[in-house]
Amino acid sequence: MKARISVITLGVDNLEASFEFYRKGLGFPTEGIIGREFEHGAVAFFDLQNGLKFAIFERPNIARDAGVAQTGRSPTEFTIGHNVTSKAEVDAVMAQAIRAGARPVKLAQDTFWGGYAGYFQDPDDHLWEVVFNPAFLPKD
């Protein structure tokens, strides 16, 4: 298998609320919610860097589509890392997320490995790490 991941999809409880959080609150570019004409098909895609798509899809619909039982939330299954170019940018992104309705989990602080990072949870409890990691500076 080639490492060619093109879409990351998060299960959400309320598509509309999560859509507003990511579109208005965090400013992610999107064409809007699509697929409403299909039963269990409403989804929203957001454009990220290098053609990567970020999607939100209601949890019961993911379970139905995949043919698995829906389980409870577990924010520690994975984290999404948002790497930025400075400590000040970490602080700015954390503040923006909190204004948008995110819950701060760990305020930004110096890390043991020489970076600077903080965590917040989106409206569906997914963990986002906002991090300045000098070894992984974004190109933009």
mmCIF file of C-alpha atoms in Angstrom:
data_model
loop_
_atom_site.group_PDB
_atom_site.id
_atom_site.type_symbol
_atom_site.label_atom_id
_atom_site.label_comp_id
_atom_site.label_asym_id
_atom_site.label_seq_id
_atom_site.Cartn_x
_atom_site.Cartn_y
_atom_site.Cartn_z
ATOM 1 C CA MET A 1 0.000 0.000 0.000
ATOM 2 C CA LYS A 2 1.326 3.410 -0.908
ATOM 3 C CA ALA A 3 1.080 6.121 1.729
ATOM 4 C CA ARG A 4 -1.463 8.079 -0.281
ATOM 5 C CA ILE A 5 -3.997 9.285 2.253
ATOM 6 C CA SER A 6 -6.322 11.779 0.613
ATOM 7 C CA VAL A 7 -9.257 12.166 3.028
ATOM 8 C CA ILE A 8 -9.398 12.200 6.827
ATOM 9 C CA THR A 9 -12.989 11.841 8.090
ATOM 10 C CA LEU A 10 -14.144 12.565 11.633
ATOM 11 C CA GLY A 11 -17.354 11.163 13.035
ATOM 12 C CA VAL A 12 -19.529 13.872 14.537
ATOM 13 C CA ASP A 13 -22.755 13.940 16.515
ATOM 14 C CA ASN A 14 -24.254 17.061 14.938
ATOM 15 C CA LEU A 15 -23.166 17.753 11.373
ATOM 16 C CA GLU A 16 -24.508 21.322 11.309
ATOM 17 C CA ALA A 17 -22.822 22.345 14.570
ATOM 18 C CA SER A 18 -19.504 20.767 13.599
ATOM 19 C CA PHE A 19 -19.723 22.339 10.149
ATOM 20 C CA GLU A 20 -20.114 25.795 11.698
ATOM 21 C CA PHE A 21 -17.197 25.162 14.065
ATOM 22 C CA TYR A 22 -14.815 24.237 11.249
ATOM 23 C CA ARG A 23 -16.105 26.672 8.614
ATOM 24 C CA LYS A 24 -16.821 29.805 10.627
ATOM 25 C CA GLY A 25 -14.833 29.178 13.773
ATOM 26 C CA LEU A 26 -11.598 27.853 12.292
ATOM 27 C CA GLY A 27 -12.015 29.227 8.768
ATOM 28 C CA PHE A 28 -11.566 25.951 6.874
ATOM 29 C CA PRO A 29 -12.515 26.392 3.184
ATOM 30 C CA THR A 30 -15.477 24.294 2.011
ATOM 31 C CA GLU A 31 -18.167 24.008 -0.636
ATOM 32 C CA GLY A 32 -20.678 23.259 2.147
ATOM 33 C CA ILE A 33 -22.638 20.225 3.231
ATOM 34 C CA ILE A 34 -23.383 17.892 0.346
ATOM 35 C CA GLY A 35 -25.290 14.633 -0.057
ATOM 36 C CA ARG A 36 -28.434 15.692 1.790
ATOM 37 C CA GLU A 37 -30.509 14.188 -1.010
ATOM 38 C CA PHE A 38 -29.327 10.727 0.051
ATOM 39 C CA GLU A 39 -30.555 9.032 3.185
ATOM 40 C CA HIS A 40 -27.530 8.793 5.511
ATOM 41 C CA GLY A 41 -25.395 10.695 2.980
ATOM 42 C CA ALA A 42 -24.874 14.241 4.275
ATOM 43 C CA VAL A 43 -21.175 15.071 4.591
ATOM 44 C CA ALA A 44 -18.955 18.139 4.479
ATOM 45 C CA PHE A 45 -15.492 18.306 2.933
ATOM 46 C CA PHE A 46 -12.896 20.956 3.728
ATOM 47 C CA ASP A 47 -9.851 21.713 1.594
ATOM 48 C CA LEU A 48 -6.476 21.348 3.265
ATOM 49 C CA GLN A 49 -2.943 21.634 1.889
ATOM 50 C CA ASN A 50 -1.616 19.602 -1.064
ATOM 51 C CA GLY A 51 -5.040 18.278 -2.074
ATOM 52 C CA LEU A 52 -5.788 16.646 1.288
ATOM 53 C CA LYS A 53 -9.476 16.702 2.248
ATOM 54 C CA PHE A 54 -10.869 16.832 5.762
ATOM 55 C CA ALA A 55 -14.427 15.510 6.108
ATOM 56 C CA ILE A 56 -17.079 15.374 8.793
ATOM 57 C CA PHE A 57 -19.785 12.701 8.684
ATOM 58 C CA GLU A 58 -22.303 11.822 11.385
ATOM 59 C CA ARG A 59 -21.245 8.867 13.538
ATOM 60 C CA PRO A 60 -24.364 6.734 12.905
ATOM 61 C CA ASN A 61 -23.860 7.179 9.159
ATOM 62 C CA ILE A 62 -20.220 6.080 9.343
ATOM 63 C CA ALA A 63 -21.236 2.993 11.317
ATOM 64 C CA ARG A 64 -23.975 2.212 8.805
ATOM 65 C CA ASP A 65 -21.715 2.786 5.790
ATOM 66 C CA ALA A 66 -18.908 0.626 7.206
ATOM 67 C CA GLY A 67 -21.250 -2.049 8.559
ATOM 68 C CA VAL A 68 -20.004 -1.827 12.124
ATOM 69 C CA ALA A 69 -21.701 -1.057 15.433
ATOM 70 C CA GLN A 70 -21.466 2.511 16.610
ATOM 71 C CA THR A 71 -19.428 2.809 19.795
ATOM 72 C CA GLY A 72 -18.947 5.572 22.332
ATOM 73 C CA ARG A 73 -16.577 8.495 22.026
ATOM 74 C CA SER A 74 -12.926 8.084 22.863
ATOM 75 C CA PRO A 75 -10.855 11.242 22.448
ATOM 76 C CA THR A 76 -7.626 9.304 22.919
ATOM 77 C CA GLU A 77 -7.981 7.162 19.776
ATOM 78 C CA PHE A 78 -5.914 9.676 17.809
ATOM 79 C CA THR A 79 -4.996 13.341 17.672
ATOM 80 C CA ILE A 80 -4.821 15.760 14.791
ATOM 81 C CA GLY A 81 -1.661 17.847 14.769
ATOM 82 C CA HIS A 82 -1.661 21.375 13.399
ATOM 83 C CA ASN A 83 1.950 22.481 13.080
ATOM 84 C CA VAL A 84 2.684 26.201 12.898
ATOM 85 C CA THR A 85 5.769 28.378 12.511
ATOM 86 C CA SER A 86 6.102 29.998 15.955
ATOM 87 C CA LYS A 87 5.058 29.967 19.582
ATOM 88 C CA ALA A 88 2.985 33.096 18.950
ATOM 89 C CA GLU A 89 1.093 31.298 16.193
ATOM 90 C CA VAL A 90 0.336 28.397 18.570
ATOM 91 C CA ASP A 91 -1.160 30.898 21.008
ATOM 92 C CA ALA A 92 -3.174 32.601 18.232
ATOM 93 C CA VAL A 93 -4.603 29.329 16.878
ATOM 94 C CA MET A 94 -5.471 28.103 20.373
ATOM 95 C CA ALA A 95 -7.284 31.386 21.071
ATOM 96 C CA GLN A 96 -9.166 31.188 17.761
ATOM 97 C CA ALA A 97 -10.291 27.617 18.469
ATOM 98 C CA ILE A 98 -11.468 28.520 21.972
ATOM 99 C CA ARG A 99 -13.407 31.526 20.632
ATOM 100 C CA ALA A 100 -15.022 29.151 18.105
ATOM 101 C CA GLY A 101 -16.238 26.867 20.894
ATOM 102 C CA ALA A 102 -13.369 24.437 21.403
ATOM 103 C CA ARG A 103 -12.569 23.284 24.912
ATOM 104 C CA PRO A 104 -8.996 23.916 26.006
ATOM 105 C CA VAL A 105 -7.479 20.691 27.321
ATOM 106 C CA LYS A 106 -3.857 21.674 27.839
ATOM 107 C CA LEU A 107 -2.801 25.285 27.531
ATOM 108 C CA ALA A 108 0.158 25.915 25.245
ATOM 109 C CA GLN A 109 3.504 25.485 26.945
ATOM 110 C CA ASP A 110 7.104 24.542 26.275
ATOM 111 C CA THR A 111 7.547 20.820 25.633
ATOM 112 C CA PHE A 112 10.258 18.513 26.945
ATOM 113 C CA TRP A 113 11.553 17.993 23.377
ATOM 114 C CA GLY A 114 12.131 21.682 22.628
ATOM 115 C CA GLY A 115 8.852 22.663 20.999
ATOM 116 C CA TYR A 116 5.741 24.463 22.179
ATOM 117 C CA ALA A 117 2.261 22.945 22.116
ATOM 118 C CA GLY A 118 -1.271 22.930 23.470
ATOM 119 C CA TYR A 119 -4.382 20.796 23.027
ATOM 120 C CA PHE A 120 -8.047 21.563 22.473
ATOM 121 C CA GLN A 121 -11.122 19.424 21.852
ATOM 122 C CA ASP A 122 -13.589 20.171 19.075
ATOM 123 C CA PRO A 123 -17.362 19.984 19.725
ATOM 124 C CA ASP A 124 -17.225 16.185 19.287
ATOM 125 C CA ASP A 125 -14.279 15.728 21.686
ATOM 126 C CA HIS A 126 -11.644 15.095 18.985
ATOM 127 C CA LEU A 127 -8.222 16.168 20.223
ATOM 128 C CA TRP A 128 -6.283 18.734 18.222
ATOM 129 C CA GLU A 129 -2.671 19.517 19.075
ATOM 130 C CA VAL A 130 -1.464 22.945 18.012
ATOM 131 C CA VAL A 131 2.293 22.712 17.910
ATOM 132 C CA PHE A 132 5.427 24.605 17.025
ATOM 133 C CA ASN A 133 7.922 21.863 16.211
ATOM 134 C CA PRO A 134 11.136 23.286 14.760
ATOM 135 C CA ALA A 135 11.836 19.899 13.091
ATOM 136 C CA PHE A 136 8.534 19.965 11.139
ATOM 137 C CA LEU A 137 8.069 23.559 10.046
ATOM 138 C CA PRO A 138 5.277 24.006 7.482
ATOM 139 C CA LYS A 139 6.364 25.379 4.112
ATOM 140 C CA ASP A 140 3.599 27.987 3.818
#
